[in-house]
Amino acid sequence: MSHTDPSFPGLHGRPDQGWVNDPNGLAVIDGRYHVFFQYNPNAPVHAGICWGHVSSTDLVRWHQEPIALVPRAGGPDERGCFSGCLVDENGTPTAVYTAITHTDYTGVALATSDRAAVSWVQEDAVLADSDQPRGIGIRDPYLFTFGGHRYAVQGGGLAGEKPRVYLYGCDDLREWSFLGELLTGDDPIAAAYGDSNVWECPNLFELDGSWLLLVSPLSIEPDGHGHGEVFALIGELEPDGDGLRFRPSSAGPVDIGPSFYAPQVLKDGERRLLWGWTKDLGRPVEAITAAGWTGALTFPRELRLVDGVLLSEPAAELVALRQERLAPVDGVVTARAFEVEGSTAAVRLALEHDTITETVLDHQREQSSDIRILVDGSIVEVFVDGEPPQTLRAYPGSRSQWRIEGGAELRIWLLGLPGPANRIHD
């Protein structure tokens, strides 16, 4: 592990320094995975947001690429290049992203690149604030196709009213047309997932014969804002006049942990992969400043729909991170990255510091089920068969140790990059 902070997630592919939040622009180009993300390289604070970029051929070894998109003085993205997606436009990788102007208004801008997705040319806005419907927080374009046409969704809301997902036609990427509301928080199935003002980062895609709409609920209050539990609406997408209508029939959480928000989904052949933002929780600002970094993306997850419930598991490629089996004495693990897997009804994961013990996970069920726990620095990702995953955070220091309590059927693996050098980046 190259970073001196024991809490740093060295296998998750993030840069050593700076602020990281939402995954953006997930793509596979000529057999290489590209993951972009909200990034401030200069400090662990949310300011001057760029698009950071890593790439990989195997979802295990991540190569740090040059920063892709940057705020431009006097440009449509002067205050930041916020979330968006990436499409292959007739062979040209094209980023479609939220552009924050000097007045904090939002629009949609484009940027094009070579096939390596390394050299980017940022263009003018294709959708200015004056082109947007009345609302607050309208942002995070996500593109999809239906019935031979291309559409985009953006999240947003209305002050004092319910959140909304807005629909646009964009067969021509440089000529957008507003088609109305795809779904609002007045829908009874959506309303069951709490009271928020804005839906952020909508993802609309097909999986196992159904259409899914993922939204990240944001509550904007006079004294600040809060992130709610990301949920998936499952239903049917239908033509509706010049636009479309999404009709949900069920809903459920995408992740039940407190440190998960703003995911994005990638179509990778027949499977759907998901990355989310795992935000820091409970770490003092002074510790974040001293460490020089905050935020990360989750490991990639494969989505599946089982009896109308959205589930996920670690991408199959991640088994390549397993090194040797560990045989902890009294359940103590001192490694910075490890995996626990097996079938059990009960397992407890604790982080022991000099004078206190922190219970990170206390899994208790009436019957045994398959479980996988991936720990990388301060990130803990838990996958239980038949249940939504949960993303947790706990911060080991230089003298901390992990303790695992569970049945003898649990197997524990040291995690690291394949190859003799065991490097973090390729």
Tab-separated table of C-alpha atoms in Angstrom:
chain	number	residue	atom	x	y	z
A	1	MET	CA	0.000	0.000	0.000
A	2	SER	CA	1.562	3.284	-1.125
A	3	HIS	CA	-0.392	5.757	1.046
A	4	THR	CA	0.840	6.334	4.608
A	5	ASP	CA	-2.696	6.808	5.999
A	6	PRO	CA	-3.915	3.392	7.285
A	7	SER	CA	-7.473	4.470	6.413
A	8	PHE	CA	-6.683	5.048	2.726
A	9	PRO	CA	-8.469	2.575	0.369
A	10	GLY	CA	-5.490	1.571	-1.733
A	11	LEU	CA	-7.322	-0.930	-3.950
A	12	HIS	CA	-10.217	1.310	-4.971
A	13	GLY	CA	-8.262	3.228	-7.606
A	14	ARG	CA	-8.714	6.762	-6.288
A	15	PRO	CA	-5.904	9.367	-6.431
A	16	ASP	CA	-3.735	9.727	-3.348
A	17	GLN	CA	-4.891	13.286	-2.634
A	18	GLY	CA	-7.934	15.532	-2.928
A	19	TRP	CA	-11.712	15.330	-2.836
A	20	VAL	CA	-13.666	12.566	-4.652
A	21	ASN	CA	-17.426	12.191	-4.987
A	22	ASP	CA	-19.911	10.973	-7.629
A	23	PRO	CA	-18.854	8.467	-10.305
A	24	ASN	CA	-19.344	9.909	-13.811
A	25	GLY	CA	-18.960	8.916	-17.425
A	26	LEU	CA	-18.632	5.159	-16.948
A	27	ALA	CA	-17.648	3.575	-20.247
A	28	VAL	CA	-15.953	0.673	-21.987
A	29	ILE	CA	-13.925	1.871	-24.980
A	30	ASP	CA	-11.970	-0.596	-27.096
A	31	GLY	CA	-11.894	-3.117	-24.249
A	32	ARG	CA	-10.759	-0.669	-21.573
A	33	TYR	CA	-12.925	0.478	-18.653
A	34	HIS	CA	-13.014	4.210	-17.981
A	35	VAL	CA	-14.281	5.623	-14.708
A	36	PHE	CA	-14.559	9.371	-14.227
A	37	PHE	CA	-15.507	11.066	-10.965
A	38	GLN	CA	-16.055	14.395	-9.271
A	39	TYR	CA	-12.608	15.538	-8.180
A	40	ASN	CA	-10.797	18.424	-6.525
A	41	PRO	CA	-7.094	17.590	-6.841
A	42	ASN	CA	-5.970	20.524	-4.722
A	43	ALA	CA	-7.638	19.902	-1.363
A	44	PRO	CA	-10.052	17.513	0.401
A	45	VAL	CA	-12.948	19.984	0.056
A	46	HIS	CA	-15.804	20.332	-2.421
A	47	ALA	CA	-14.566	23.181	-4.628
A	48	GLY	CA	-13.269	23.678	-8.157
A	49	ILE	CA	-14.764	20.362	-9.220
A	50	CYS	CA	-13.117	18.640	-12.206
A	51	TRP	CA	-13.595	15.220	-13.757
A	52	GLY	CA	-10.909	12.865	-12.474
A	53	HIS	CA	-10.221	9.744	-14.503
A	54	VAL	CA	-8.914	6.213	-13.982
A	55	SER	CA	-8.899	3.329	-16.447
A	56	SER	CA	-8.442	-0.431	-16.313
A	57	THR	CA	-8.502	-3.514	-18.496
A	58	ASP	CA	-9.579	-5.845	-15.684
A	59	LEU	CA	-11.478	-3.836	-13.015
A	60	VAL	CA	-8.617	-4.658	-10.611
A	61	ARG	CA	-5.552	-2.646	-11.658
A	62	TRP	CA	-6.409	1.038	-12.104
A	63	HIS	CA	-4.267	3.504	-14.028
A	64	GLN	CA	-4.404	7.177	-13.067
A	65	GLU	CA	-5.192	9.224	-16.172
A	66	PRO	CA	-4.870	13.002	-16.626
A	67	ILE	CA	-7.754	15.132	-15.382
A	68	ALA	CA	-10.390	15.121	-18.117
A	69	LEU	CA	-12.629	18.168	-17.602
A	70	VAL	CA	-11.808	21.409	-15.768
A	71	PRO	CA	-13.768	24.573	-14.936
A	72	ARG	CA	-13.149	27.297	-17.539
A	73	ALA	CA	-12.928	30.967	-16.551
A	74	GLY	CA	-15.810	32.750	-18.267
A	75	GLY	CA	-17.152	29.453	-19.599
A	76	PRO	CA	-20.444	27.649	-18.974
A	77	ASP	CA	-18.701	25.472	-16.361
A	78	GLU	CA	-16.826	28.247	-14.556
A	79	ARG	CA	-17.994	27.053	-11.130
A	80	GLY	CA	-17.519	23.349	-11.790
A	81	CYS	CA	-17.883	20.343	-14.068
A	82	PHE	CA	-20.525	18.369	-12.209
A	83	SER	CA	-21.994	14.914	-12.798
A	84	GLY	CA	-22.911	13.407	-16.135
A	85	CYS	CA	-22.354	10.451	-18.436
A	86	LEU	CA	-20.358	9.404	-21.488
A	87	VAL	CA	-21.617	8.193	-24.858
A	88	ASP	CA	-19.834	6.868	-27.932
A	89	GLU	CA	-21.023	9.315	-30.586
A	90	ASN	CA	-20.202	7.747	-33.952
A	91	GLY	CA	-16.817	6.622	-32.647
A	92	THR	CA	-16.098	9.773	-30.626
A	93	PRO	CA	-16.202	9.476	-26.816
A	94	THR	CA	-18.425	12.356	-25.695
A	95	ALA	CA	-18.972	13.505	-22.131
A	96	VAL	CA	-22.405	14.971	-21.336
A	97	TYR	CA	-22.187	16.816	-18.042
A	98	THR	CA	-23.672	19.404	-15.722
A	99	ALA	CA	-22.008	22.785	-16.218
A	100	ILE	CA	-22.160	25.151	-13.238
A	101	THR	CA	-21.949	28.809	-14.291
A	102	HIS	CA	-20.578	31.719	-12.296
A	103	THR	CA	-24.094	32.340	-10.960
A	104	ASP	CA	-24.541	28.734	-9.797
A	105	TYR	CA	-27.103	28.086	-12.522
A	106	THR	CA	-26.842	24.721	-14.241
A	107	GLY	CA	-26.748	23.753	-17.872
A	108	VAL	CA	-25.569	20.802	-19.929
A	109	ALA	CA	-22.253	20.901	-21.761
A	110	LEU	CA	-20.388	18.470	-24.003
A	111	ALA	CA	-16.744	17.473	-24.310
A	112	THR	CA	-15.167	15.210	-26.923
A	113	SER	CA	-12.062	13.069	-26.844
A	114	ASP	CA	-9.803	10.717	-28.742
A	115	ARG	CA	-10.414	6.971	-28.415
A	116	ALA	CA	-8.034	6.809	-25.444
A	117	ALA	CA	-10.345	9.243	-23.618
A	118	VAL	CA	-7.286	11.196	-22.504
A	119	SER	CA	-7.269	14.422	-24.578
A	120	TRP	CA	-10.539	16.339	-24.126
A	121	VAL	CA	-12.030	19.365	-25.880
A	122	GLN	CA	-14.772	21.085	-23.867
A	123	GLU	CA	-17.539	22.761	-25.873
A	124	ASP	CA	-20.210	25.343	-25.193
A	125	ALA	CA	-23.407	24.464	-23.365
A	126	VAL	CA	-26.065	22.652	-25.379
A	127	LEU	CA	-28.662	23.342	-22.698
A	128	ALA	CA	-28.477	26.628	-20.824
A	129	ASP	CA	-30.260	27.444	-17.579
A	130	SER	CA	-32.841	29.429	-19.539
A	131	ASP	CA	-33.677	26.224	-21.464
A	132	GLN	CA	-34.388	24.270	-18.286
A	133	PRO	CA	-37.861	23.815	-16.773
A	134	ARG	CA	-38.723	25.706	-13.612
A	135	GLY	CA	-37.090	23.952	-10.685
A	136	ILE	CA	-34.152	23.616	-8.325
A	137	GLY	CA	-31.072	21.453	-8.604
A	138	ILE	CA	-31.727	20.321	-12.177
A	139	ARG	CA	-28.623	18.369	-13.120
A	140	ASP	CA	-26.874	15.021	-13.697
A	141	PRO	CA	-27.782	14.045	-17.293
A	142	TYR	CA	-27.984	10.307	-18.008
A	143	LEU	CA	-28.653	9.136	-21.571
A	144	PHE	CA	-30.460	6.008	-22.793
A	145	THR	CA	-32.252	4.701	-25.878
A	146	PHE	CA	-35.851	3.548	-26.251
A	147	GLY	CA	-37.878	2.725	-29.341
A	148	GLY	CA	-35.082	3.746	-31.704
A	149	HIS	CA	-34.609	7.209	-30.151
A	150	ARG	CA	-32.174	8.677	-27.656
A	151	TYR	CA	-33.346	10.400	-24.507
A	152	ALA	CA	-31.822	11.982	-21.423
A	153	VAL	CA	-33.052	12.246	-17.871
A	154	GLN	CA	-32.028	14.820	-15.295
A	155	GLY	CA	-32.944	15.025	-11.643
A	156	GLY	CA	-34.339	18.027	-9.841
A	157	GLY	CA	-37.304	19.351	-7.918
A	158	LEU	CA	-39.415	22.358	-7.061
A	159	ALA	CA	-38.978	24.475	-3.957
A	160	GLY	CA	-41.568	23.422	-1.386
A	161	GLU	CA	-42.808	20.614	-3.627
A	162	LYS	CA	-41.895	17.049	-4.590
A	163	PRO	CA	-38.769	15.884	-6.429
A	164	ARG	CA	-38.865	15.171	-10.144
A	165	VAL	CA	-37.105	13.390	-12.987
A	166	TYR	CA	-37.148	15.445	-16.191
A	167	LEU	CA	-37.074	13.967	-19.702
A	168	TYR	CA	-35.407	15.318	-22.848
A	169	GLY	CA	-35.116	14.153	-26.428
A	170	CYS	CA	-31.544	14.249	-27.734
A	171	ASP	CA	-31.199	12.214	-30.927
A	172	ASP	CA	-28.931	15.091	-31.921
A	173	LEU	CA	-26.605	15.653	-28.968
A	174	ARG	CA	-26.403	19.345	-29.793
A	175	GLU	CA	-30.172	19.895	-30.113
A	176	TRP	CA	-32.148	18.971	-26.989
A	177	SER	CA	-35.900	19.220	-26.532
A	178	PHE	CA	-37.660	19.217	-23.166
A	179	LEU	CA	-40.355	16.530	-23.073
A	180	GLY	CA	-41.788	17.016	-19.604
A	181	GLU	CA	-41.665	15.071	-16.365
A	182	LEU	CA	-40.896	11.358	-16.473
A	183	LEU	CA	-41.830	10.829	-12.805
A	184	THR	CA	-42.502	12.929	-9.707
A	185	GLY	CA	-42.419	12.353	-5.984
A	186	ASP	CA	-46.208	12.327	-5.997
A	187	ASP	CA	-46.095	8.754	-7.279
A	188	PRO	CA	-47.251	6.623	-4.319
A	189	ILE	CA	-44.510	4.029	-4.719
A	190	ALA	CA	-41.795	6.673	-4.906
A	191	ALA	CA	-43.361	8.649	-2.045
A	192	ALA	CA	-42.815	5.719	0.304
A	193	TYR	CA	-39.077	6.466	0.223
A	194	GLY	CA	-39.081	9.576	2.322
A	195	ASP	CA	-39.634	13.272	1.901
A	196	SER	CA	-36.976	15.023	-0.202
A	197	ASN	CA	-36.895	18.128	-2.392
A	198	VAL	CA	-34.627	16.871	-5.156
A	199	TRP	CA	-33.799	13.598	-6.862
A	200	GLU	CA	-30.172	13.574	-7.953
A	201	CYS	CA	-28.206	11.349	-10.322
A	202	PRO	CA	-31.098	9.488	-12.011
A	203	ASN	CA	-30.143	6.318	-13.897
A	204	LEU	CA	-32.698	4.717	-16.227
A	205	PHE	CA	-31.840	1.331	-17.720
A	206	GLU	CA	-33.136	-2.133	-18.566
A	207	LEU	CA	-32.289	-5.187	-16.461
A	208	ASP	CA	-33.703	-8.704	-16.772
A	209	GLY	CA	-36.758	-7.582	-18.721
A	210	SER	CA	-37.729	-4.618	-16.513
A	211	TRP	CA	-36.882	-0.926	-16.512
A	212	LEU	CA	-35.210	0.484	-13.420
A	213	LEU	CA	-34.939	4.095	-12.302
A	214	LEU	CA	-32.310	4.797	-9.638
A	215	VAL	CA	-32.504	8.110	-7.779
A	216	SER	CA	-30.500	9.694	-4.972
A	217	PRO	CA	-32.775	11.790	-2.710
A	218	LEU	CA	-31.512	15.171	-1.514
A	219	SER	CA	-33.261	17.269	1.116
A	220	ILE	CA	-32.524	20.992	0.882
A	221	GLU	CA	-33.251	22.911	4.051
A	222	PRO	CA	-32.427	26.476	5.192
A	223	ASP	CA	-29.744	25.127	7.524
A	224	GLY	CA	-28.132	22.773	4.983
A	225	HIS	CA	-28.864	19.610	3.041
A	226	GLY	CA	-28.917	15.883	3.643
A	227	HIS	CA	-28.523	12.749	1.557
A	228	GLY	CA	-31.180	10.062	1.782
A	229	GLU	CA	-31.049	6.351	1.001
A	230	VAL	CA	-30.600	5.671	-2.712
A	231	PHE	CA	-33.476	3.600	-4.064
A	232	ALA	CA	-34.485	1.824	-7.247
A	233	LEU	CA	-37.933	2.005	-8.797
A	234	ILE	CA	-38.789	-1.050	-10.899
A	235	GLY	CA	-41.453	-0.926	-13.571
A	236	GLU	CA	-42.279	-0.293	-17.209
A	237	LEU	CA	-41.296	2.450	-19.637
A	238	GLU	CA	-44.015	3.422	-22.129
A	239	PRO	CA	-44.525	5.952	-24.942
A	240	ASP	CA	-46.585	8.936	-23.824
A	241	GLY	CA	-47.364	11.479	-26.544
A	242	ASP	CA	-44.091	13.006	-27.691
A	243	GLY	CA	-42.318	11.662	-24.613
A	244	LEU	CA	-42.259	8.700	-22.277
A	245	ARG	CA	-43.840	7.692	-18.999
A	246	PHE	CA	-42.237	5.501	-16.361
A	247	ARG	CA	-44.723	3.434	-14.351
A	248	PRO	CA	-43.147	1.867	-11.257
A	249	SER	CA	-44.624	-1.248	-9.723
A	250	SER	CA	-42.168	-1.711	-6.833
A	251	ALA	CA	-39.191	-0.099	-5.188
A	252	GLY	CA	-36.325	-0.982	-2.914
A	253	PRO	CA	-32.983	0.259	-1.598
A	254	VAL	CA	-29.829	0.022	-3.686
A	255	ASP	CA	-27.580	-0.047	-0.606
A	256	ILE	CA	-28.631	0.077	3.051
A	257	GLY	CA	-25.374	1.428	4.461
A	258	PRO	CA	-24.951	5.060	5.584
A	259	SER	CA	-21.953	5.754	3.303
A	260	PHE	CA	-23.424	5.230	-0.152
A	261	TYR	CA	-24.786	7.828	-2.569
A	262	ALA	CA	-24.988	8.970	-6.207
A	263	PRO	CA	-24.315	5.665	-8.036
A	264	GLN	CA	-23.951	5.306	-11.763
A	265	VAL	CA	-24.659	2.215	-13.873
A	266	LEU	CA	-22.604	0.966	-16.828
A	267	LYS	CA	-23.869	-1.393	-19.519
A	268	ASP	CA	-21.075	-3.923	-19.996
A	269	GLY	CA	-22.249	-6.475	-22.538
A	270	GLU	CA	-25.078	-8.451	-20.957
A	271	ARG	CA	-24.322	-7.305	-17.426
A	272	ARG	CA	-24.846	-4.030	-15.574
A	273	LEU	CA	-22.059	-2.708	-13.365
A	274	LEU	CA	-22.521	-0.079	-10.673
A	275	TRP	CA	-20.161	2.227	-8.814
A	276	GLY	CA	-21.265	4.515	-5.969
A	277	TRP	CA	-19.731	7.326	-3.956
A	278	THR	CA	-18.697	6.241	-0.468
A	279	LYS	CA	-18.520	9.426	1.543
A	280	ASP	CA	-16.565	9.855	4.742
A	281	LEU	CA	-18.644	9.685	7.910
A	282	GLY	CA	-17.530	10.497	11.417
A	283	ARG	CA	-13.965	11.430	10.517
A	284	PRO	CA	-12.990	14.810	12.027
A	285	VAL	CA	-12.255	17.623	9.600
A	286	GLU	CA	-8.808	17.958	11.167
A	287	ALA	CA	-8.025	14.315	10.370
A	288	ILE	CA	-9.257	14.713	6.775
A	289	THR	CA	-7.143	17.828	6.312
A	290	ALA	CA	-4.067	16.088	7.707
A	291	ALA	CA	-4.613	13.037	5.492
A	292	GLY	CA	-5.166	15.197	2.409
A	293	TRP	CA	-7.950	13.083	0.940
A	294	THR	CA	-11.649	12.357	1.369
A	295	GLY	CA	-14.261	10.282	-0.455
A	296	ALA	CA	-13.885	7.323	-2.796
A	297	LEU	CA	-15.846	5.116	-5.153
A	298	THR	CA	-17.054	1.666	-4.180
A	299	PHE	CA	-15.730	-1.477	-5.768
A	300	PRO	CA	-17.650	-2.229	-9.004
A	301	ARG	CA	-20.802	-4.287	-8.399
A	302	GLU	CA	-22.821	-6.527	-10.707
A	303	LEU	CA	-26.572	-5.917	-10.587
A	304	ARG	CA	-29.267	-8.579	-10.798
A	305	LEU	CA	-33.017	-8.589	-10.375
A	306	VAL	CA	-34.368	-11.466	-8.270
A	307	ASP	CA	-38.138	-11.769	-7.767
A	308	GLY	CA	-38.535	-8.053	-8.336
A	309	VAL	CA	-35.769	-7.085	-5.900
A	310	LEU	CA	-32.567	-5.338	-7.005
A	311	LEU	CA	-29.495	-7.076	-5.607
A	312	SER	CA	-25.791	-6.710	-6.264
A	313	GLU	CA	-22.530	-8.532	-5.674
A	314	PRO	CA	-18.864	-7.704	-6.193
A	315	ALA	CA	-17.836	-7.801	-9.839
A	316	ALA	CA	-16.549	-11.281	-10.670
A	317	GLU	CA	-13.109	-9.906	-11.506
A	318	LEU	CA	-12.491	-8.880	-7.892
A	319	VAL	CA	-11.598	-12.430	-6.838
A	320	ALA	CA	-8.243	-11.689	-8.506
A	321	LEU	CA	-7.464	-9.454	-5.506
A	322	ARG	CA	-7.303	-12.488	-3.224
A	323	GLN	CA	-3.774	-13.309	-2.106
A	324	GLU	CA	-3.052	-15.917	0.560
A	325	ARG	CA	-5.524	-17.228	3.120
A	326	LEU	CA	-5.165	-15.729	6.587
A	327	ALA	CA	-5.435	-17.690	9.828
A	328	PRO	CA	-6.100	-15.030	12.457
A	329	VAL	CA	-5.259	-15.765	16.081
A	330	ASP	CA	-8.296	-14.905	18.223
A	331	GLY	CA	-9.854	-13.371	15.098
A	332	VAL	CA	-7.323	-10.524	14.898
A	333	VAL	CA	-6.431	-9.150	11.446
A	334	THR	CA	-3.842	-6.403	11.036
A	335	ALA	CA	-3.879	-6.250	7.227
A	336	ARG	CA	-5.125	-3.045	5.621
A	337	ALA	CA	-7.134	-4.926	2.986
A	338	PHE	CA	-8.832	-8.294	3.409
A	339	GLU	CA	-11.976	-10.251	2.558
A	340	VAL	CA	-14.212	-12.391	4.773
A	341	GLU	CA	-16.430	-14.928	3.012
A	342	GLY	CA	-18.463	-17.965	3.872
A	343	SER	CA	-21.904	-19.101	5.009
A	344	THR	CA	-22.971	-18.086	8.499
A	345	ALA	CA	-25.883	-16.773	10.547
A	346	ALA	CA	-23.698	-14.500	12.653
A	347	VAL	CA	-20.527	-12.507	12.174
A	348	ARG	CA	-19.198	-9.477	14.000
A	349	LEU	CA	-16.523	-7.143	12.658
A	350	ALA	CA	-14.907	-4.739	15.106
A	351	LEU	CA	-12.101	-2.211	14.860
A	352	GLU	CA	-9.971	-2.051	17.995
A	353	HIS	CA	-8.042	1.076	18.836
A	354	ASP	CA	-5.780	1.657	21.848
A	355	THR	CA	-8.560	2.273	24.349
A	356	ILE	CA	-11.854	1.708	22.525
A	357	THR	CA	-13.486	-0.959	20.384
A	358	GLU	CA	-15.780	0.083	17.550
A	359	THR	CA	-18.382	-2.389	16.299
A	360	VAL	CA	-18.486	-1.894	12.544
A	361	LEU	CA	-20.792	-4.786	11.586
A	362	ASP	CA	-22.980	-7.023	13.741
A	363	HIS	CA	-24.668	-9.476	11.376
A	364	GLN	CA	-27.231	-11.692	13.142
A	365	ARG	CA	-29.745	-13.845	11.286
A	366	GLU	CA	-31.891	-16.858	12.159
A	367	GLN	CA	-30.466	-18.899	9.291
A	368	SER	CA	-27.096	-19.117	7.607
A	369	SER	CA	-26.567	-17.280	4.353
A	370	ASP	CA	-23.615	-16.553	2.109
A	371	ILE	CA	-21.765	-13.393	3.047
A	372	ARG	CA	-18.797	-11.479	1.690
A	373	ILE	CA	-17.133	-8.579	3.492
A	374	LEU	CA	-14.509	-6.567	1.618
A	375	VAL	CA	-12.347	-4.260	3.728
A	376	ASP	CA	-9.945	-1.781	2.135
A	377	GLY	CA	-8.545	0.819	4.516
A	378	SER	CA	-11.614	2.588	5.929
A	379	ILE	CA	-14.124	1.185	3.406
A	380	VAL	CA	-16.209	-1.843	4.401
A	381	GLU	CA	-18.563	-3.306	1.768
A	382	VAL	CA	-20.924	-6.063	2.927
A	383	PHE	CA	-22.786	-8.446	0.605
A	384	VAL	CA	-25.324	-10.902	2.037
A	385	ASP	CA	-27.095	-13.286	-0.312
A	386	GLY	CA	-30.666	-12.145	-0.931
A	387	GLU	CA	-30.206	-8.721	0.716
A	388	PRO	CA	-29.133	-5.285	-0.500
A	389	PRO	CA	-25.454	-4.562	0.196
A	390	GLN	CA	-24.299	-2.049	2.743
A	391	THR	CA	-21.368	0.349	2.589
A	392	LEU	CA	-19.785	1.291	5.902
A	393	ARG	CA	-16.806	3.361	7.039
A	394	ALA	CA	-14.385	2.900	9.961
A	395	TYR	CA	-10.975	4.520	10.333
A	396	PRO	CA	-7.998	2.453	11.480
A	397	GLY	CA	-4.961	4.197	12.895
A	398	SER	CA	-1.377	3.019	12.905
A	399	ARG	CA	-1.970	0.904	16.049
A	400	SER	CA	-5.494	-0.336	15.236
A	401	GLN	CA	-6.464	-3.926	14.502
A	402	TRP	CA	-9.563	-5.630	13.163
A	403	ARG	CA	-11.295	-8.454	15.004
A	404	ILE	CA	-13.630	-10.964	13.338
A	405	GLU	CA	-16.011	-13.086	15.383
A	406	GLY	CA	-17.927	-15.802	13.577
A	407	GLY	CA	-18.066	-19.474	12.768
A	408	ALA	CA	-15.153	-21.628	11.690
A	409	GLU	CA	-16.741	-21.811	8.234
A	410	LEU	CA	-15.601	-18.246	7.473
A	411	ARG	CA	-12.576	-17.851	5.216
A	412	ILE	CA	-10.366	-14.777	5.356
A	413	TRP	CA	-8.197	-13.619	2.467
A	414	LEU	CA	-5.467	-11.019	2.299
A	415	LEU	CA	-6.287	-8.623	-0.564
A	416	GLY	CA	-3.752	-7.077	-2.902
A	417	LEU	CA	-3.027	-6.517	-6.562
A	418	PRO	CA	-1.992	-9.555	-8.588
A	419	GLY	CA	1.669	-9.750	-9.542
A	420	PRO	CA	4.976	-9.769	-7.679
A	421	ALA	CA	5.178	-5.985	-7.232
A	422	ASN	CA	1.731	-5.791	-5.571
A	423	ARG	CA	1.383	-2.211	-6.813
A	424	ILE	CA	-1.702	-0.037	-6.324
A	425	HIS	CA	-1.741	1.358	-9.875
A	426	ASP	CA	-0.645	-0.266	-13.121
